[in-house]
GROMACS .gro file of C-alpha atoms in nm:
model
  457
    1MET     CA    1  -4.503   2.745   3.945
    2ASN     CA    2  -4.240   2.853   3.669
    3LEU     CA    3  -3.946   2.882   3.892
    4VAL     CA    4  -3.933   2.541   3.922
    5ASN     CA    5  -4.001   2.398   3.631
    6ILE     CA    6  -3.768   2.627   3.473
    7ALA     CA    7  -3.538   2.486   3.761
    8MET     CA    8  -3.585   2.150   3.587
    9SER     CA    9  -3.495   2.181   3.254
   10GLY     CA   10  -3.172   2.319   3.355
   11LEU     CA   11  -3.216   2.031   3.560
   12ASN     CA   12  -3.230   1.829   3.269
   13ALA     CA   13  -3.017   1.974   3.052
   14ASN     CA   14  -2.711   1.953   3.281
   15ARG     CA   15  -2.755   1.540   3.342
   16VAL     CA   16  -2.703   1.515   2.987
   17GLY     CA   17  -2.419   1.739   2.935
   18LEU     CA   18  -2.315   1.584   3.265
   19GLU     CA   19  -2.370   1.189   3.039
   20VAL     CA   20  -2.209   1.336   2.734
   21THR     CA   21  -1.900   1.425   2.931
   22ALA     CA   22  -1.900   1.060   3.097
   23GLN     CA   23  -1.913   0.938   2.749
   24ASN     CA   24  -1.650   1.151   2.601
   25VAL     CA   25  -1.433   1.058   2.850
   26ALA     CA   26  -1.487   0.629   2.905
   27ASN     CA   27  -1.353   0.660   2.528
   28VAL     CA   28  -1.043   0.867   2.597
   29ASN     CA   29  -0.840   0.591   2.478
   30THR     CA   30  -1.052   0.466   2.147
   31PRO     CA   31  -0.905   0.498   1.828
   32GLY     CA   32  -1.159   0.673   1.602
   33TYR     CA   33  -1.397   0.821   1.866
   34SER     CA   34  -1.511   1.177   1.802
   35ARG     CA   35  -1.603   1.351   2.143
   36GLN     CA   36  -1.952   1.453   2.165
   37GLN     CA   37  -2.125   1.785   2.301
   38ALA     CA   38  -2.465   1.828   2.412
   39ILE     CA   39  -2.616   2.125   2.255
   40MET     CA   40  -2.858   2.365   2.521
   41VAL     CA   41  -3.075   2.629   2.375
   42SER     CA   42  -3.255   2.836   2.570
   43VAL     CA   43  -3.636   2.805   2.564
   44GLY     CA   44  -3.850   3.123   2.557
   45GLY     CA   45  -4.147   3.277   2.725
   46SER     CA   46  -4.478   3.379   2.600
   47LYS     CA   47  -4.519   3.634   2.371
   48HIS     CA   48  -4.801   3.742   2.577
   49ASN     CA   49  -4.604   3.819   2.899
   50ALA     CA   50  -4.330   4.119   2.887
   51PHE     CA   51  -4.252   4.015   3.207
   52GLU     CA   52  -4.153   3.655   3.163
   53ALA     CA   53  -3.770   3.564   3.103
   54GLY     CA   54  -3.848   3.248   2.950
   55MET     CA   55  -3.892   2.862   2.984
   56GLY     CA   56  -3.616   2.761   3.080
   57VAL     CA   57  -3.311   2.542   2.858
   58GLU     CA   58  -3.339   2.181   2.635
   59VAL     CA   59  -3.121   2.030   2.452
   60THR     CA   60  -3.151   2.029   2.073
   61SER     CA   61  -2.942   1.748   2.006
   62ILE     CA   62  -2.562   1.550   2.062
   63ARG     CA   63  -2.337   1.730   1.810
   64ARG     CA   64  -2.065   1.536   1.694
   65VAL     CA   65  -1.728   1.709   1.659
   66THR     CA   66  -1.568   1.649   1.316
   67ASP     CA   67  -1.479   1.856   0.997
   68GLY     CA   68  -1.559   1.674   0.708
   69PHE     CA   69  -1.241   1.818   0.572
   70LEU     CA   70  -0.962   1.766   0.817
   71VAL     CA   71  -1.122   1.362   0.801
   72LYS     CA   72  -1.145   1.367   0.362
   73GLN     CA   73  -0.757   1.518   0.402
   74LEU     CA   74  -0.692   1.238   0.652
   75TRP     CA   75  -0.814   0.905   0.452
   76SER     CA   76  -0.588   1.154   0.125
   77THR     CA   77  -0.307   1.157   0.343
   78SER     CA   78  -0.371   0.752   0.406
   79SER     CA   79  -0.383   0.724   0.068
   80THR     CA   80  -0.015   0.836  -0.008
   81ALA     CA   81   0.147   0.692   0.271
   82ALA     CA   82   0.031   0.357   0.178
   83TYR     CA   83   0.120   0.374  -0.131
   84ALA     CA   84   0.488   0.524  -0.100
   85ALA     CA   85   0.484   0.281   0.265
   86ARG     CA   86   0.462  -0.077   0.002
   87TYR     CA   87   0.613   0.096  -0.272
   88THR     CA   88   0.974   0.188  -0.056
   89THR     CA   89   0.978  -0.171   0.060
   90ASN     CA   90   0.917  -0.378  -0.300
   91MET     CA   91   1.194  -0.136  -0.399
   92SER     CA   92   1.391  -0.186  -0.075
   93HIS     CA   93   1.335  -0.609  -0.148
   94LEU     CA   94   1.482  -0.562  -0.538
   95GLU     CA   95   1.766  -0.367  -0.420
   96ASN     CA   96   1.862  -0.582  -0.165
   97THR     CA   97   1.828  -0.923  -0.441
   98LEU     CA   98   2.016  -0.740  -0.711
   99GLY     CA   99   2.319  -0.676  -0.433
  100ALA     CA  100   2.357  -0.963  -0.229
  101ASP     CA  101   2.681  -1.156  -0.378
  102GLY     CA  102   2.489  -1.529  -0.489
  103PHE     CA  103   2.264  -1.322  -0.764
  104SER     CA  104   2.560  -1.032  -0.862
  105LEU     CA  105   2.615  -1.137  -1.265
  106SER     CA  106   2.867  -0.915  -1.266
  107ALA     CA  107   3.005  -1.069  -1.005
  108GLY     CA  108   2.966  -1.424  -1.193
  109LEU     CA  109   3.066  -1.259  -1.554
  110ASP     CA  110   3.408  -1.100  -1.402
  111SER     CA  111   3.461  -1.532  -1.314
  112VAL     CA  112   3.429  -1.681  -1.615
  113PHE     CA  113   3.637  -1.370  -1.845
  114ALA     CA  114   3.887  -1.444  -1.605
  115ALA     CA  115   3.861  -1.841  -1.574
  116LEU     CA  116   3.890  -1.713  -1.993
  117ASN     CA  117   4.134  -1.487  -2.016
  118ASP     CA  118   4.402  -1.737  -1.753
  119ALA     CA  119   4.341  -1.999  -2.070
  120THR     CA  120   4.519  -1.750  -2.285
  121THR     CA  121   4.836  -1.871  -2.143
  122LYS     CA  122   4.819  -2.218  -2.228
  123PRO     CA  123   4.491  -2.290  -2.446
  124GLU     CA  124   4.547  -2.649  -2.465
  125SER     CA  125   4.504  -2.697  -2.077
  126GLN     CA  126   4.254  -2.926  -1.964
  127PRO     CA  127   4.257  -2.776  -1.607
  128LEU     CA  128   4.217  -2.413  -1.823
  129ARG     CA  129   3.940  -2.525  -2.021
  130GLN     CA  130   3.816  -2.705  -1.730
  131GLN     CA  131   3.765  -2.413  -1.519
  132ILE     CA  132   3.582  -2.291  -1.813
  133ILE     CA  133   3.284  -2.491  -1.800
  134ASN     CA  134   3.341  -2.464  -1.395
  135GLU     CA  135   3.209  -2.066  -1.423
  136ALA     CA  136   3.036  -2.071  -1.718
  137GLU     CA  137   2.841  -2.304  -1.504
  138ALA     CA  138   2.818  -2.063  -1.249
  139ILE     CA  139   2.696  -1.766  -1.427
  140SER     CA  140   2.447  -2.012  -1.546
  141ARG     CA  141   2.288  -2.070  -1.188
  142ARG     CA  142   2.348  -1.730  -1.084
  143PHE     CA  143   2.129  -1.621  -1.398
  144ASN     CA  144   1.898  -1.881  -1.251
  145ALA     CA  145   1.859  -1.781  -0.863
  146LEU     CA  146   1.812  -1.460  -0.928
  147ASN     CA  147   1.548  -1.525  -1.175
  148ASP     CA  148   1.366  -1.728  -0.945
  149ALA     CA  149   1.425  -1.510  -0.628
  150MET     CA  150   1.220  -1.237  -0.956
  151HIS     CA  151   0.979  -1.435  -0.977
  152ASN     CA  152   0.880  -1.507  -0.601
  153GLN     CA  153   0.828  -1.134  -0.551
  154HIS     CA  154   0.678  -1.147  -0.842
  155LYS     CA  155   0.427  -1.474  -0.679
  156ASP     CA  156   0.452  -1.240  -0.345
  157MET     CA  157   0.273  -0.894  -0.515
  158HIS     CA  158  -0.003  -1.164  -0.660
  159ASP     CA  159  -0.046  -1.304  -0.335
  160GLN     CA  160  -0.035  -0.981  -0.172
  161ARG     CA  161  -0.263  -0.812  -0.421
  162THR     CA  162  -0.533  -1.073  -0.395
  163ALA     CA  163  -0.595  -1.040  -0.025
  164ALA     CA  164  -0.589  -0.656  -0.048
  165VAL     CA  165  -0.882  -0.711  -0.288
  166SER     CA  166  -1.021  -0.975  -0.081
  167HIS     CA  167  -0.984  -0.686   0.220
  168THR     CA  168  -1.115  -0.450  -0.003
  169ASN     CA  169  -1.471  -0.595  -0.091
  170SER     CA  170  -1.482  -0.686   0.348
  171LEU     CA  171  -1.477  -0.295   0.417
  172LEU     CA  172  -1.703  -0.215   0.121
  173SER     CA  173  -2.003  -0.472   0.247
  174ASN     CA  174  -1.925  -0.283   0.627
  175ILE     CA  175  -1.966   0.077   0.511
  176ALA     CA  176  -2.308   0.007   0.341
  177ALA     CA  177  -2.437  -0.207   0.675
  178VAL     CA  178  -2.291   0.063   0.841
  179ASN     CA  179  -2.482   0.326   0.605
  180GLN     CA  180  -2.777   0.121   0.641
  181GLN     CA  181  -2.768   0.110   1.023
  182ILE     CA  182  -2.762   0.533   1.018
  183THR     CA  183  -3.040   0.556   0.777
  184GLU     CA  184  -3.227   0.324   1.046
  185MET     CA  185  -3.110   0.506   1.337
  186GLN     CA  186  -3.167   0.848   1.200
  187GLY     CA  187  -3.538   0.813   1.111
  188ALA     CA  188  -3.575   0.632   1.463
  189GLY     CA  189  -3.462   0.917   1.620
  190GLY     CA  190  -3.146   0.754   1.744
  191ASN     CA  191  -2.838   0.922   1.789
  192PRO     CA  192  -2.584   0.747   1.525
  193ALA     CA  193  -2.210   0.937   1.640
  194ARG     CA  194  -2.069   0.571   1.729
  195LEU     CA  195  -2.190   0.433   1.383
  196MET     CA  196  -2.042   0.726   1.199
  197ASP     CA  197  -1.702   0.653   1.387
  198THR     CA  198  -1.760   0.314   1.279
  199ARG     CA  199  -1.768   0.421   0.918
  200ASP     CA  200  -1.479   0.685   0.890
  201MET     CA  201  -1.264   0.399   1.004
  202LEU     CA  202  -1.376   0.176   0.752
  203ILE     CA  203  -1.304   0.414   0.487
  204GLY     CA  204  -0.981   0.531   0.690
  205GLU     CA  205  -0.906   0.145   0.618
  206LEU     CA  206  -1.029   0.157   0.300
  207SER     CA  207  -0.816   0.434   0.133
  208LYS     CA  208  -0.549   0.292   0.355
  209VAL     CA  209  -0.574   0.005   0.027
  210MET     CA  210  -0.717   0.221  -0.209
  211GLU     CA  211  -0.762   0.631  -0.297
  212VAL     CA  212  -1.177   0.664  -0.239
  213LYS     CA  213  -1.362   0.943  -0.294
  214THR     CA  214  -1.671   1.024  -0.024
  215THR     CA  215  -2.012   1.232  -0.087
  216ASP     CA  216  -2.187   1.247   0.257
  217GLN     CA  217  -2.588   1.216   0.120
  218ALA     CA  218  -2.923   1.374   0.272
  219ASP     CA  219  -2.936   1.075   0.434
  220GLY     CA  220  -2.683   1.032   0.644
  221THR     CA  221  -2.509   0.841   0.433
  222VAL     CA  222  -2.173   0.854   0.205
  223GLN     CA  223  -2.174   0.747  -0.096
  224VAL     CA  224  -1.771   0.598  -0.213
  225THR     CA  225  -1.620   0.578  -0.511
  226LEU     CA  226  -1.272   0.555  -0.652
  227ALA     CA  227  -1.066   0.864  -0.770
  228SER     CA  228  -1.136   0.761  -1.137
  229GLY     CA  229  -1.540   0.804  -1.063
  230GLN     CA  230  -1.623   0.443  -1.065
  231PRO     CA  231  -1.914   0.352  -0.820
  232LEU     CA  232  -1.829   0.147  -0.513
  233VAL     CA  233  -2.058   0.191  -0.208
  234MET     CA  234  -2.426   0.330  -0.195
  235SER     CA  235  -2.635   0.365   0.071
  236GLY     CA  236  -2.721   0.031   0.163
  237ASP     CA  237  -2.574  -0.095  -0.182
  238TYR     CA  238  -2.185  -0.201  -0.303
  239GLY     CA  239  -1.972  -0.366  -0.497
  240GLN     CA  240  -1.667  -0.536  -0.527
  241LEU     CA  241  -1.373  -0.607  -0.719
  242LYS     CA  242  -1.293  -0.854  -0.950
  243VAL     CA  243  -0.924  -0.938  -1.055
  244VAL     CA  244  -0.899  -1.023  -1.354
  245PRO     CA  245  -0.559  -1.233  -1.488
  246ASP     CA  246  -0.345  -1.175  -1.759
  247PRO     CA  247  -0.399  -1.463  -2.063
  248ASP     CA  248   0.030  -1.403  -2.068
  249ASP     CA  249   0.139  -1.358  -1.707
  250ALA     CA  250  -0.076  -1.608  -1.418
  251TYR     CA  251   0.084  -1.318  -1.171
  252MET     CA  252  -0.052  -1.003  -1.339
  253ALA     CA  253  -0.396  -0.887  -1.372
  254THR     CA  254  -0.663  -0.554  -1.411
  255LEU     CA  255  -0.922  -0.517  -1.122
  256ASN     CA  256  -1.266  -0.451  -1.256
  257VAL     CA  257  -1.539  -0.293  -1.031
  258GLU     CA  258  -1.865  -0.518  -1.037
  259PHE     CA  259  -2.182  -0.311  -0.930
  260GLY     CA  260  -2.480  -0.459  -0.974
  261HIS     CA  261  -2.526  -0.619  -1.300
  262GLN     CA  262  -2.230  -0.366  -1.389
  263SER     CA  263  -1.929  -0.436  -1.443
  264PHE     CA  264  -1.667  -0.109  -1.469
  265ALA     CA  265  -1.321  -0.216  -1.576
  266ILE     CA  266  -1.058   0.025  -1.397
  267LYS     CA  267  -0.800   0.204  -1.546
  268GLY     CA  268  -0.493   0.368  -1.445
  269SER     CA  269  -0.369   0.356  -1.074
  270VAL     CA  270  -0.605   0.313  -0.784
  271GLY     CA  271  -0.338   0.438  -0.521
  272GLY     CA  272  -0.289   0.285  -0.206
  273GLU     CA  273  -0.147  -0.031  -0.152
  274LEU     CA  274  -0.317  -0.161  -0.440
  275GLY     CA  275  -0.173   0.123  -0.665
  276ALA     CA  276   0.179   0.018  -0.545
  277LEU     CA  277   0.131  -0.355  -0.590
  278ASN     CA  278   0.036  -0.294  -0.973
  279ASP     CA  279   0.264   0.023  -1.057
  280TYR     CA  280   0.613  -0.199  -0.906
  281GLN     CA  281   0.504  -0.525  -1.168
  282ASN     CA  282   0.448  -0.328  -1.423
  283ASP     CA  283   0.686  -0.037  -1.414
  284VAL     CA  284   0.987  -0.198  -1.164
  285LEU     CA  285   0.941  -0.596  -1.142
  286LYS     CA  286   0.878  -0.728  -1.537
  287PRO     CA  287   1.044  -0.463  -1.717
  288ASN     CA  288   1.395  -0.572  -1.495
  289GLN     CA  289   1.294  -0.992  -1.521
  290LEU     CA  290   1.254  -0.930  -1.903
  291ALA     CA  291   1.611  -0.740  -1.886
  292ILE     CA  292   1.760  -1.028  -1.702
  293ASN     CA  293   1.645  -1.268  -1.982
  294ASP     CA  294   1.780  -1.070  -2.236
  295MET     CA  295   2.122  -1.036  -2.072
  296ALA     CA  296   2.084  -1.422  -2.010
  297LYS     CA  297   2.010  -1.515  -2.372
  298ALA     CA  298   2.250  -1.286  -2.581
  299LEU     CA  299   2.530  -1.448  -2.334
  300ALA     CA  300   2.395  -1.799  -2.503
  301ASP     CA  301   2.416  -1.643  -2.832
  302GLU     CA  302   2.728  -1.477  -2.819
  303PHE     CA  303   2.947  -1.733  -2.628
  304ASN     CA  304   2.802  -2.010  -2.890
  305ALA     CA  305   2.849  -1.833  -3.144
  306VAL     CA  306   3.198  -1.749  -3.153
  307LEU     CA  307   3.257  -2.084  -3.060
  308ALA     CA  308   3.113  -2.237  -3.386
  309THR     CA  309   3.329  -2.013  -3.592
  310GLY     CA  310   3.676  -2.286  -3.419
  311LYS     CA  311   3.734  -2.597  -3.430
  312ASP     CA  312   3.817  -2.814  -3.060
  313LEU     CA  313   4.107  -3.021  -3.014
  314ASN     CA  314   4.048  -3.284  -3.191
  315GLY     CA  315   3.997  -3.112  -3.489
  316ASN     CA  316   3.608  -3.127  -3.449
  317ASP     CA  317   3.376  -2.831  -3.536
  318GLY     CA  318   3.308  -2.597  -3.210
  319LYS     CA  319   3.055  -2.680  -2.970
  320PRO     CA  320   2.813  -2.492  -2.828
  321LEU     CA  321   2.852  -2.354  -2.422
  322PHE     CA  322   2.530  -2.271  -2.293
  323ILE     CA  323   2.147  -2.364  -2.355
  324TYR     CA  324   1.831  -2.184  -2.250
  325ASP     CA  325   1.513  -2.277  -2.320
  326PRO     CA  326   1.364  -1.911  -2.544
  327SER     CA  327   1.084  -1.862  -2.340
  328ASN     CA  328   1.230  -1.809  -1.994
  329PRO     CA  329   1.584  -1.790  -2.085
  330ALA     CA  330   1.713  -1.704  -1.736
  331ALA     CA  331   1.529  -1.928  -1.572
  332SER     CA  332   1.652  -2.190  -1.797
  333LEU     CA  333   1.971  -2.120  -1.894
  334THR     CA  334   2.218  -2.441  -1.848
  335ILE     CA  335   2.588  -2.530  -2.022
  336THR     CA  336   2.605  -2.828  -2.239
  337ASP     CA  337   2.761  -3.108  -2.174
  338ILE     CA  338   3.067  -3.033  -2.325
  339LYS     CA  339   3.387  -3.149  -2.217
  340ALA     CA  340   3.764  -2.986  -2.146
  341GLU     CA  341   3.836  -3.078  -2.503
  342GLU     CA  342   3.574  -2.988  -2.710
  343LEU     CA  343   3.597  -2.594  -2.647
  344ALA     CA  344   3.702  -2.456  -3.024
  345PHE     CA  345   3.954  -2.206  -2.926
  346SER     CA  346   4.154  -2.259  -3.241
  347SER     CA  347   4.008  -2.131  -3.555
  348ASP     CA  348   4.178  -2.384  -3.798
  349GLY     CA  349   4.238  -2.651  -3.499
  350THR     CA  350   4.600  -2.529  -3.402
  351PRO     CA  351   4.628  -2.612  -2.985
  352GLY     CA  352   4.855  -2.342  -2.909
  353ASN     CA  353   4.593  -2.121  -3.116
  354SER     CA  354   4.356  -1.930  -2.951
  355ASP     CA  355   4.264  -1.708  -3.210
  356VAL     CA  356   3.916  -1.760  -3.134
  357LEU     CA  357   3.903  -1.769  -2.725
  358LYS     CA  358   4.052  -1.388  -2.769
  359ASN     CA  359   3.737  -1.340  -2.926
  360LEU     CA  360   3.572  -1.479  -2.666
  361ILE     CA  361   3.736  -1.230  -2.429
  362ASP     CA  362   3.624  -0.974  -2.647
  363ILE     CA  363   3.282  -1.053  -2.571
  364SER     CA  364   3.290  -0.858  -2.238
  365THR     CA  365   3.289  -0.535  -2.421
  366LYS     CA  366   3.054  -0.624  -2.722
  367PRO     CA  367   2.740  -0.413  -2.703
  368VAL     CA  368   2.410  -0.635  -2.691
  369ALA     CA  369   2.043  -0.505  -2.683
  370ILE     CA  370   1.913  -0.520  -2.345
  371SER     CA  371   1.501  -0.419  -2.263
  372GLY     CA  372   1.522  -0.121  -2.132
  373PHE     CA  373   1.907   0.005  -2.069
  374GLY     CA  374   1.991  -0.008  -2.460
  375ASN     CA  375   2.324  -0.164  -2.607
  376LEU     CA  376   2.631  -0.165  -2.372
  377SER     CA  377   2.792  -0.490  -2.255
  378LEU     CA  378   2.543  -0.720  -2.012
  379ASN     CA  379   2.822  -0.647  -1.699
  380ASP     CA  380   2.720  -0.265  -1.819
  381ALA     CA  381   2.394  -0.361  -1.772
  382PHE     CA  382   2.373  -0.519  -1.475
  383THR     CA  383   2.559  -0.223  -1.354
  384ALA     CA  384   2.264  -0.022  -1.451
  385MET     CA  385   2.028  -0.226  -1.312
  386VAL     CA  386   2.195  -0.248  -0.955
  387GLY     CA  387   2.225   0.171  -0.997
  388GLU     CA  388   1.874   0.209  -1.134
  389THR     CA  389   1.734   0.028  -0.844
  390ALA     CA  390   1.923   0.169  -0.561
  391ILE     CA  391   1.852   0.548  -0.675
  392LYS     CA  392   1.462   0.447  -0.728
  393ALA     CA  393   1.438   0.280  -0.375
  394ARG     CA  394   1.682   0.602  -0.210
  395GLN     CA  395   1.376   0.801  -0.370
  396SER     CA  396   1.094   0.569  -0.270
  397GLU     CA  397   1.235   0.609   0.092
  398ALA     CA  398   1.262   0.988   0.059
  399ASP     CA  399   0.924   0.985  -0.102
  400PHE     CA  400   0.822   0.762   0.194
  401GLU     CA  401   0.899   0.948   0.472
  402ALA     CA  402   0.725   1.314   0.330
  403LYS     CA  403   0.427   1.095   0.277
  404ALA     CA  404   0.390   0.967   0.637
  405ALA     CA  405   0.469   1.281   0.776
  406MET     CA  406   0.187   1.459   0.620
  407ASN     CA  407  -0.036   1.175   0.714
  408LYS     CA  408   0.051   1.237   1.099
  409GLN     CA  409   0.004   1.571   1.084
  410ALA     CA  410  -0.329   1.515   0.949
  411LEU     CA  411  -0.363   1.252   1.231
  412ALA     CA  412  -0.310   1.542   1.453
  413GLN     CA  413  -0.522   1.733   1.297
  414ARG     CA  414  -0.801   1.571   1.307
  415ASP     CA  415  -0.741   1.514   1.717
  416ASN     CA  416  -0.723   1.808   1.743
  417LEU     CA  417  -1.047   1.860   1.643
  418SER     CA  418  -1.263   1.550   1.753
  419ALA     CA  419  -1.015   1.366   1.997
  420VAL     CA  420  -1.112   1.372   2.360
  421SER     CA  421  -0.876   1.621   2.534
  422LYS     CA  422  -0.877   1.498   2.933
  423ASP     CA  423  -0.811   1.855   3.083
  424GLU     CA  424  -1.110   1.976   2.884
  425GLU     CA  425  -1.378   1.761   2.970
  426ALA     CA  426  -1.279   1.754   3.361
  427GLY     CA  427  -1.347   2.131   3.282
  428ASN     CA  428  -1.656   1.991   3.200
  429LEU     CA  429  -1.728   1.765   3.412
  430MET     CA  430  -1.725   2.096   3.695
  431MET     CA  431  -1.909   2.334   3.454
  432PHE     CA  432  -2.257   2.083   3.441
  433ALA     CA  433  -2.199   1.965   3.809
  434ASN     CA  434  -2.216   2.277   3.915
  435ALA     CA  435  -2.464   2.407   3.701
  436HIS     CA  436  -2.646   2.026   3.818
  437ASN     CA  437  -2.606   2.153   4.145
  438ALA     CA  438  -2.712   2.548   4.155
  439ASN     CA  439  -3.089   2.431   3.910
  440MET     CA  440  -3.098   2.193   4.283
  441LYS     CA  441  -3.035   2.485   4.465
  442VAL     CA  442  -3.284   2.690   4.266
  443ILE     CA  443  -3.565   2.437   4.308
  444SER     CA  444  -3.510   2.416   4.660
  445THR     CA  445  -3.525   2.800   4.708
  446ALA     CA  446  -3.856   2.796   4.516
  447ASN     CA  447  -3.961   2.512   4.733
  448ASP     CA  448  -3.863   2.712   4.986
  449LEU     CA  449  -4.095   3.032   4.890
  450PHE     CA  450  -4.425   2.843   4.873
  451GLN     CA  451  -4.420   2.683   5.159
  452SER     CA  452  -4.370   3.063   5.309
  453VAL     CA  453  -4.660   3.184   5.063
  454LEU     CA  454  -4.818   2.885   5.280
  455GLN     CA  455  -4.843   2.978   5.632
  456LEU     CA  456  -4.967   3.302   5.544
  457PHE     CA  457  -5.289   3.151   5.528
   0.00000   0.00000   0.00000
């Protein structure tokens, strides 16, 4: 009889509702889980019977509660937040390096020129002359140490990029594999909600490494591309990032996407952590390394040029104080084997004459050409570098705080819609349980009516 059939349909539909609710409750603490809903529709009655109310209810699908816009907004803000986090970390590291006492070129230059000034009281003094040589050696070591610190960070950027590319390639292959599994499950009539959650989390991880764009396809797959349009994942196929080393610098590189038999060059910033690494290397670290090299070269050239105009205590022509490798001045800067009496402080060789010594002191304020900073004294150039780095570090920190807040807000918006609410699911459990029991009561009532009819005969 229809009464039993209607009640059975309600019984089955609410049982599915209970199972979906149970699944939601079970995954209340599962990261990235999107809650589900059983979609129920009324089953109509016969078109030839005006007194038939209907044939009950059926579950047409299990809906994954999500919003594509909110998910993409989360991915986008994750990318910008990851970029800002990586960039501000690098800037903070550089700021700490330049601010460390052992790396301060300003302190070293001050000591060199202080020793030169002390020598003006008695230019022929061997101890005062030796102090100048000692301070010259100390400033050389400061240049060496600072160059090594920057070089180590430069190499670290390379290592981080290599690791990020490897992680990216693993994510791309996994996204493509999940795409394929979703296609197969939908083709078999299954529920791919779990796989879609997994894919969203994988794309979320990818968006932290680089900025990506996604396009939903009719077969349930997602196409993933770079923001600049190069393909990364298409259905079950995927590309791979390739690091192309710079022939002039082993720790610099460009990126290509290899998809099938094609290779696409990536121009501009890719965003995310990879973008931050590349931008920091190109825009901050390399220019500062070049400026440090210019300072080391200028210091050596200026001192050696002035000393060449004088005579030492023995009346011989002045010898150079510094020596360096022109291909890497800051790393190789050192002093020659010059002795204290060989410092040429006098233009005519007279022991008490210090005209050349005064010219050496004047180097402290002499403008020299420093890449990225123009013409200014060595001390002012380093001070400008420290100040500019501090400003950029503060700006990057403020940018990170803003981007992190936006990402947190995007995550909250996504969770408000898709995450499991214990209170809501508790209410659903009661609702579906009560409906289930009510349908059982209908079946029991139908059975009582049937038994009553049988007793009439």
